[in-house]
C-alpha cells in the first residue's frame, strides 16, 4: 500500500463527521503525483487546497488529526498542510481527477487529485530542488506534453496577471524556460506578460 493511501485511510477512520455527506479534499503537489502515478518521493506533506468545502471546522479537525507533530503524522511520517486558494499557481479552471480506488475505501472524504500537468505548472512557482525533480520525473514518464504544459501555464499566468502577484511572473517564466531547455529540449516559448511588469 502506498504511503498516502494508508495516511488518508487512517484520517478517514478517525474522522468525526462535520455535516452530512463526503467532504471533497483537493490534493496538490507531490501527494497528487504519488496518488495517480507510480512516482514515489520522500515527501512529508499532503497539500490540501482550501475550498468552500474545507471549512474552518474541517481544517481544524484535519490539522488536529494529521497536522505536523500529531500522533498520526509521526506514525506515517506525513502531515496535512492547508494551502490557501489564492497562493497556488493554477490555471483558470484547474483539472481535478477523482482518486477512484482510494475513494471506494473512504467513508468521509472524496479525494480529488490535481492533474499531473497542472501540478507541474504549480511547481514552477516555488521551483525548489524537489519541485524540479518532480517535474523531471513526470516528463521522463511521458506524462507531460509540451503544448499542453504551455497552454496550462498561460492560463495560470492570466489568473495571476490581474493583481499584485503579477510581479512574480517573470521568475515563473524563467523557471518554465529552464524546463523547456533542460527537459524538453525545445526553444523557449513566448509568454505574454502584462506591460507594466
PDB file of C-alpha atoms in Angstrom:
ATOM      1  CA  UNK A   1       0.000   0.000   0.000  1.00  0.00           C
ATOM      2  CA  UNK A   2       1.294   3.441  -0.926  1.00  0.00           C
ATOM      3  CA  UNK A   3       2.113   5.777   1.938  1.00  0.00           C
ATOM      4  CA  UNK A   4      -0.553   8.364   1.104  1.00  0.00           C
ATOM      5  CA  UNK A   5      -3.264   5.724   0.735  1.00  0.00           C
ATOM      6  CA  UNK A   6      -2.618   4.455   4.263  1.00  0.00           C
ATOM      7  CA  UNK A   7      -2.381   8.014   5.579  1.00  0.00           C
ATOM      8  CA  UNK A   8      -5.732   9.138   4.186  1.00  0.00           C
ATOM      9  CA  UNK A   9      -7.405   5.889   5.238  1.00  0.00           C
ATOM     10  CA  UNK A  10      -6.370   6.449   8.838  1.00  0.00           C
ATOM     11  CA  UNK A  11      -7.543  10.071   8.747  1.00  0.00           C
ATOM     12  CA  UNK A  12     -10.870   8.798   7.416  1.00  0.00           C
ATOM     13  CA  UNK A  13     -11.113   6.097  10.089  1.00  0.00           C
ATOM     14  CA  UNK A  14     -10.613   8.581  12.938  1.00  0.00           C
ATOM     15  CA  UNK A  15     -12.748  11.392  11.484  1.00  0.00           C
ATOM     16  CA  UNK A  16     -15.661  12.839  13.452  1.00  0.00           C
ATOM     17  CA  UNK A  17     -18.301  13.866  10.874  1.00  0.00           C
ATOM     18  CA  UNK A  18     -18.764  17.574  10.220  1.00  0.00           C
ATOM     19  CA  UNK A  19     -22.079  17.826   8.386  1.00  0.00           C
ATOM     20  CA  UNK A  20     -23.597  15.284   6.011  1.00  0.00           C
ATOM     21  CA  UNK A  21     -22.010  13.626   3.008  1.00  0.00           C
ATOM     22  CA  UNK A  22     -18.444  13.127   1.910  1.00  0.00           C
ATOM     23  CA  UNK A  23     -16.074  16.087   2.085  1.00  0.00           C
ATOM     24  CA  UNK A  24     -14.160  16.713  -1.143  1.00  0.00           C
ATOM     25  CA  UNK A  25     -10.441  17.138  -0.495  1.00  0.00           C
ATOM     26  CA  UNK A  26      -8.421  18.543  -3.395  1.00  0.00           C
ATOM     27  CA  UNK A  27      -4.831  17.326  -3.216  1.00  0.00           C
ATOM     28  CA  UNK A  28      -1.912  19.223  -4.765  1.00  0.00           C
ATOM     29  CA  UNK A  29       1.820  18.734  -5.103  1.00  0.00           C
ATOM     30  CA  UNK A  30       3.833  15.563  -4.767  1.00  0.00           C
ATOM     31  CA  UNK A  31       0.968  13.792  -2.976  1.00  0.00           C
ATOM     32  CA  UNK A  32      -1.199  14.266  -6.080  1.00  0.00           C
ATOM     33  CA  UNK A  33       1.574  12.832  -8.257  1.00  0.00           C
ATOM     34  CA  UNK A  34       2.139   9.855  -5.966  1.00  0.00           C
ATOM     35  CA  UNK A  35      -1.566   9.009  -5.824  1.00  0.00           C
ATOM     36  CA  UNK A  36      -2.051   8.960  -9.617  1.00  0.00           C
ATOM     37  CA  UNK A  37       1.268   7.644 -10.956  1.00  0.00           C
ATOM     38  CA  UNK A  38       3.960   5.148  -9.993  1.00  0.00           C
ATOM     39  CA  UNK A  39       6.079   8.009  -8.651  1.00  0.00           C
ATOM     40  CA  UNK A  40       7.278   7.886  -5.060  1.00  0.00           C
ATOM     41  CA  UNK A  41       9.368  10.539  -3.365  1.00  0.00           C
ATOM     42  CA  UNK A  42      10.107  11.024   0.318  1.00  0.00           C
ATOM     43  CA  UNK A  43       7.766  13.978   0.757  1.00  0.00           C
ATOM     44  CA  UNK A  44       6.385  14.761   4.196  1.00  0.00           C
ATOM     45  CA  UNK A  45       3.271  16.783   3.407  1.00  0.00           C
ATOM     46  CA  UNK A  46      -0.056  16.239   1.735  1.00  0.00           C
ATOM     47  CA  UNK A  47      -1.190  19.621   0.448  1.00  0.00           C
ATOM     48  CA  UNK A  48      -4.956  20.144   0.645  1.00  0.00           C
ATOM     49  CA  UNK A  49      -6.329  23.140  -1.237  1.00  0.00           C
ATOM     50  CA  UNK A  50      -8.571  25.448   0.743  1.00  0.00           C
ATOM     51  CA  UNK A  51     -12.059  25.302  -0.801  1.00  0.00           C
ATOM     52  CA  UNK A  52     -15.596  26.130   0.304  1.00  0.00           C
ATOM     53  CA  UNK A  53     -15.940  22.503   1.458  1.00  0.00           C
ATOM     54  CA  UNK A  54     -12.790  22.735   3.595  1.00  0.00           C
ATOM     55  CA  UNK A  55     -14.439  24.959   6.169  1.00  0.00           C
ATOM     56  CA  UNK A  56     -12.667  26.251   9.289  1.00  0.00           C
ATOM     57  CA  UNK A  57     -14.170  23.336  11.244  1.00  0.00           C
ATOM     58  CA  UNK A  58     -12.870  20.829   8.674  1.00  0.00           C
ATOM     59  CA  UNK A  59      -9.444  22.483   8.626  1.00  0.00           C
ATOM     60  CA  UNK A  60      -9.250  22.443  12.412  1.00  0.00           C
ATOM     61  CA  UNK A  61     -10.040  18.743  12.620  1.00  0.00           C
ATOM     62  CA  UNK A  62      -7.734  17.824   9.715  1.00  0.00           C
ATOM     63  CA  UNK A  63      -4.811  19.657  11.304  1.00  0.00           C
ATOM     64  CA  UNK A  64      -5.678  18.316  14.753  1.00  0.00           C
ATOM     65  CA  UNK A  65      -5.658  14.745  13.468  1.00  0.00           C
ATOM     66  CA  UNK A  66      -2.904  14.877  10.868  1.00  0.00           C
ATOM     67  CA  UNK A  67      -1.121  18.217  11.050  1.00  0.00           C
ATOM     68  CA  UNK A  68       2.602  18.475  11.821  1.00  0.00           C
ATOM     69  CA  UNK A  69       3.545  16.819  15.113  1.00  0.00           C
ATOM     70  CA  UNK A  70       0.311  14.868  15.593  1.00  0.00           C
ATOM     71  CA  UNK A  71       0.349  11.194  16.550  1.00  0.00           C
ATOM     72  CA  UNK A  72      -0.880  10.222  13.100  1.00  0.00           C
ATOM     73  CA  UNK A  73       1.729  12.368  11.335  1.00  0.00           C
ATOM     74  CA  UNK A  74       4.529  10.881  13.412  1.00  0.00           C
ATOM     75  CA  UNK A  75       3.395   7.315  12.663  1.00  0.00           C
ATOM     76  CA  UNK A  76       3.076   7.865   8.910  1.00  0.00           C
ATOM     77  CA  UNK A  77       5.882  10.418   8.598  1.00  0.00           C
ATOM     78  CA  UNK A  78       3.442  12.551   6.649  1.00  0.00           C
ATOM     79  CA  UNK A  79       1.275  15.507   7.569  1.00  0.00           C
ATOM     80  CA  UNK A  80      -1.510  17.643   6.160  1.00  0.00           C
ATOM     81  CA  UNK A  81      -0.928  21.242   5.078  1.00  0.00           C
ATOM     82  CA  UNK A  82      -3.774  23.535   4.045  1.00  0.00           C
ATOM     83  CA  UNK A  83      -2.869  25.665   1.006  1.00  0.00           C
ATOM     84  CA  UNK A  84      -4.697  29.000   0.728  1.00  0.00           C
ATOM     85  CA  UNK A  85      -6.587  29.061  -2.567  1.00  0.00           C
ATOM     86  CA  UNK A  86      -5.102  32.426  -3.541  1.00  0.00           C
ATOM     87  CA  UNK A  87      -1.492  31.240  -3.193  1.00  0.00           C
ATOM     88  CA  UNK A  88      -1.489  28.267  -5.542  1.00  0.00           C
ATOM     89  CA  UNK A  89      -0.271  28.982  -9.091  1.00  0.00           C
ATOM     90  CA  UNK A  90      -3.021  27.209 -11.016  1.00  0.00           C
ATOM     91  CA  UNK A  91      -4.755  27.541 -14.383  1.00  0.00           C
ATOM     92  CA  UNK A  92      -8.061  29.392 -14.530  1.00  0.00           C
ATOM     93  CA  UNK A  93     -10.035  26.139 -14.211  1.00  0.00           C
ATOM     94  CA  UNK A  94      -7.741  23.541 -12.633  1.00  0.00           C
ATOM     95  CA  UNK A  95      -8.225  19.951 -13.791  1.00  0.00           C
ATOM     96  CA  UNK A  96      -9.115  17.566 -10.960  1.00  0.00           C
ATOM     97  CA  UNK A  97      -9.133  13.766 -11.192  1.00  0.00           C
ATOM     98  CA  UNK A  98     -11.041  11.510  -8.781  1.00  0.00           C
ATOM     99  CA  UNK A  99      -8.845   9.101  -6.839  1.00  0.00           C
ATOM    100  CA  UNK A 100     -11.221   6.255  -7.671  1.00  0.00           C
ATOM    101  CA  UNK A 101      -9.621   3.281  -5.913  1.00  0.00           C
ATOM    102  CA  UNK A 102      -8.917   5.165  -2.685  1.00  0.00           C
ATOM    103  CA  UNK A 103     -12.338   6.854  -2.665  1.00  0.00           C
ATOM    104  CA  UNK A 104     -14.040   3.443  -2.655  1.00  0.00           C
ATOM    105  CA  UNK A 105     -12.419   2.783   0.718  1.00  0.00           C
ATOM    106  CA  UNK A 106     -13.184   6.129   2.351  1.00  0.00           C
ATOM    107  CA  UNK A 107     -16.335   6.935   4.310  1.00  0.00           C
ATOM    108  CA  UNK A 108     -15.931  10.647   4.988  1.00  0.00           C
ATOM    109  CA  UNK A 109     -13.841  12.012   2.112  1.00  0.00           C
ATOM    110  CA  UNK A 110     -13.811  12.202  -1.659  1.00  0.00           C
ATOM    111  CA  UNK A 111     -10.203  12.691  -2.771  1.00  0.00           C
ATOM    112  CA  UNK A 112      -9.613  14.722  -5.941  1.00  0.00           C
ATOM    113  CA  UNK A 113      -6.115  14.949  -7.386  1.00  0.00           C
ATOM    114  CA  UNK A 114      -4.738  17.859  -9.349  1.00  0.00           C
ATOM    115  CA  UNK A 115      -3.953  16.700 -12.886  1.00  0.00           C
ATOM    116  CA  UNK A 116      -0.275  15.916 -13.488  1.00  0.00           C
ATOM    117  CA  UNK A 117       0.256  18.803 -15.939  1.00  0.00           C
ATOM    118  CA  UNK A 118      -1.397  21.272 -13.570  1.00  0.00           C
ATOM    119  CA  UNK A 119       0.824  20.003 -10.729  1.00  0.00           C
ATOM    120  CA  UNK A 120       3.834  20.707 -12.929  1.00  0.00           C
ATOM    121  CA  UNK A 121       2.523  24.233 -13.622  1.00  0.00           C
ATOM    122  CA  UNK A 122       2.026  24.843  -9.897  1.00  0.00           C
ATOM    123  CA  UNK A 123       5.580  23.701  -9.157  1.00  0.00           C
ATOM    124  CA  UNK A 124       7.017  26.371 -11.461  1.00  0.00           C
ATOM    125  CA  UNK A 125       6.185  28.906  -8.756  1.00  0.00           C
ATOM    126  CA  UNK A 126       8.340  27.652  -5.874  1.00  0.00           C
ATOM    127  CA  UNK A 127      10.757  25.631  -8.049  1.00  0.00           C
ATOM    128  CA  UNK A 128      12.930  24.165  -5.297  1.00  0.00           C
ATOM    129  CA  UNK A 129      15.139  21.161  -5.993  1.00  0.00           C
ATOM    130  CA  UNK A 130      12.332  18.721  -5.129  1.00  0.00           C
ATOM    131  CA  UNK A 131       9.974  20.555  -7.491  1.00  0.00           C
ATOM    132  CA  UNK A 132      12.496  20.300 -10.322  1.00  0.00           C
ATOM    133  CA  UNK A 133      12.913  16.578  -9.592  1.00  0.00           C
ATOM    134  CA  UNK A 134       9.150  16.039  -9.552  1.00  0.00           C
ATOM    135  CA  UNK A 135       8.734  17.845 -12.875  1.00  0.00           C
ATOM    136  CA  UNK A 136      11.571  15.895 -14.460  1.00  0.00           C
ATOM    137  CA  UNK A 137      10.078  12.600 -13.273  1.00  0.00           C
ATOM    138  CA  UNK A 138       6.728  13.432 -14.880  1.00  0.00           C
ATOM    139  CA  UNK A 139       8.374  14.493 -18.155  1.00  0.00           C
ATOM    140  CA  UNK A 140      10.528  11.348 -18.194  1.00  0.00           C
ATOM    141  CA  UNK A 141       7.395   9.214 -17.758  1.00  0.00           C
ATOM    142  CA  UNK A 142       5.807  10.858 -20.803  1.00  0.00           C
ATOM    143  CA  UNK A 143       3.001  12.347 -18.686  1.00  0.00           C
ATOM    144  CA  UNK A 144       3.591  15.979 -19.704  1.00  0.00           C
ATOM    145  CA  UNK A 145       3.141  17.051 -23.307  1.00  0.00           C
ATOM    146  CA  UNK A 146       4.881  20.322 -24.046  1.00  0.00           C
ATOM    147  CA  UNK A 147       1.958  22.023 -25.890  1.00  0.00           C
ATOM    148  CA  UNK A 148      -0.426  21.164 -23.046  1.00  0.00           C
ATOM    149  CA  UNK A 149       2.065  22.475 -20.469  1.00  0.00           C
ATOM    150  CA  UNK A 150       2.326  25.810 -22.294  1.00  0.00           C
ATOM    151  CA  UNK A 151      -1.459  26.095 -22.623  1.00  0.00           C
ATOM    152  CA  UNK A 152      -1.979  25.458 -18.895  1.00  0.00           C
ATOM    153  CA  UNK A 153       0.914  27.734 -17.924  1.00  0.00           C
ATOM    154  CA  UNK A 154      -0.532  30.613 -19.963  1.00  0.00           C
ATOM    155  CA  UNK A 155      -3.873  30.107 -18.230  1.00  0.00           C
ATOM    156  CA  UNK A 156      -2.207  30.336 -14.805  1.00  0.00           C
ATOM    157  CA  UNK A 157      -0.363  33.486 -15.921  1.00  0.00           C
ATOM    158  CA  UNK A 158      -3.717  35.013 -16.872  1.00  0.00           C
ATOM    159  CA  UNK A 159      -5.052  34.285 -13.373  1.00  0.00           C
ATOM    160  CA  UNK A 160      -2.077  35.993 -11.695  1.00  0.00           C
ATOM    161  CA  UNK A 161      -1.817  38.897 -14.157  1.00  0.00           C
ATOM    162  CA  UNK A 162      -4.581  40.970 -12.664  1.00  0.00           C
ATOM    163  CA  UNK A 163      -3.181  41.714  -9.208  1.00  0.00           C
ATOM    164  CA  UNK A 164      -0.034  42.179  -7.110  1.00  0.00           C
ATOM    165  CA  UNK A 165       1.017  38.572  -7.717  1.00  0.00           C
ATOM    166  CA  UNK A 166       1.876  39.519 -11.304  1.00  0.00           C
ATOM    167  CA  UNK A 167       5.230  40.952 -10.241  1.00  0.00           C
ATOM    168  CA  UNK A 168       6.438  37.373  -9.594  1.00  0.00           C
ATOM    169  CA  UNK A 169       5.516  36.110 -13.053  1.00  0.00           C
ATOM    170  CA  UNK A 170       8.878  36.791 -14.788  1.00  0.00           C
ATOM    171  CA  UNK A 171      10.520  34.356 -12.364  1.00  0.00           C
ATOM    172  CA  UNK A 172       7.914  31.676 -13.148  1.00  0.00           C
ATOM    173  CA  UNK A 173       8.540  32.219 -16.872  1.00  0.00           C
ATOM    174  CA  UNK A 174      12.288  31.766 -16.280  1.00  0.00           C
ATOM    175  CA  UNK A 175      11.542  28.510 -14.478  1.00  0.00           C
ATOM    176  CA  UNK A 176       9.386  27.323 -17.378  1.00  0.00           C
ATOM    177  CA  UNK A 177      12.137  28.182 -19.848  1.00  0.00           C
ATOM    178  CA  UNK A 178      14.637  26.153 -17.841  1.00  0.00           C
ATOM    179  CA  UNK A 179      12.339  23.117 -18.001  1.00  0.00           C
ATOM    180  CA  UNK A 180      11.847  23.642 -21.732  1.00  0.00           C
ATOM    181  CA  UNK A 181      15.609  23.763 -22.332  1.00  0.00           C
ATOM    182  CA  UNK A 182      16.688  21.033 -19.924  1.00  0.00           C
ATOM    183  CA  UNK A 183      13.854  18.514 -20.041  1.00  0.00           C
ATOM    184  CA  UNK A 184      12.008  19.034 -23.330  1.00  0.00           C
ATOM    185  CA  UNK A 185      14.975  20.207 -25.432  1.00  0.00           C
ATOM    186  CA  UNK A 186      12.770  22.743 -27.206  1.00  0.00           C
ATOM    187  CA  UNK A 187      13.078  26.509 -27.764  1.00  0.00           C
ATOM    188  CA  UNK A 188      11.730  28.791 -25.064  1.00  0.00           C
ATOM    189  CA  UNK A 189       8.072  29.686 -25.508  1.00  0.00           C
ATOM    190  CA  UNK A 190       6.965  33.277 -25.830  1.00  0.00           C
ATOM    191  CA  UNK A 191       4.827  34.043 -22.773  1.00  0.00           C
ATOM    192  CA  UNK A 192       2.995  37.355 -22.828  1.00  0.00           C
ATOM    193  CA  UNK A 193       3.062  39.253 -19.551  1.00  0.00           C
ATOM    194  CA  UNK A 194       1.328  42.495 -18.517  1.00  0.00           C
ATOM    195  CA  UNK A 195       3.107  45.530 -19.983  1.00  0.00           C
ATOM    196  CA  UNK A 196       3.742  47.123 -16.579  1.00  0.00           C
ATOM    197  CA  UNK A 197       5.941  44.252 -15.369  1.00  0.00           C
TER     198      UNK A 197
END
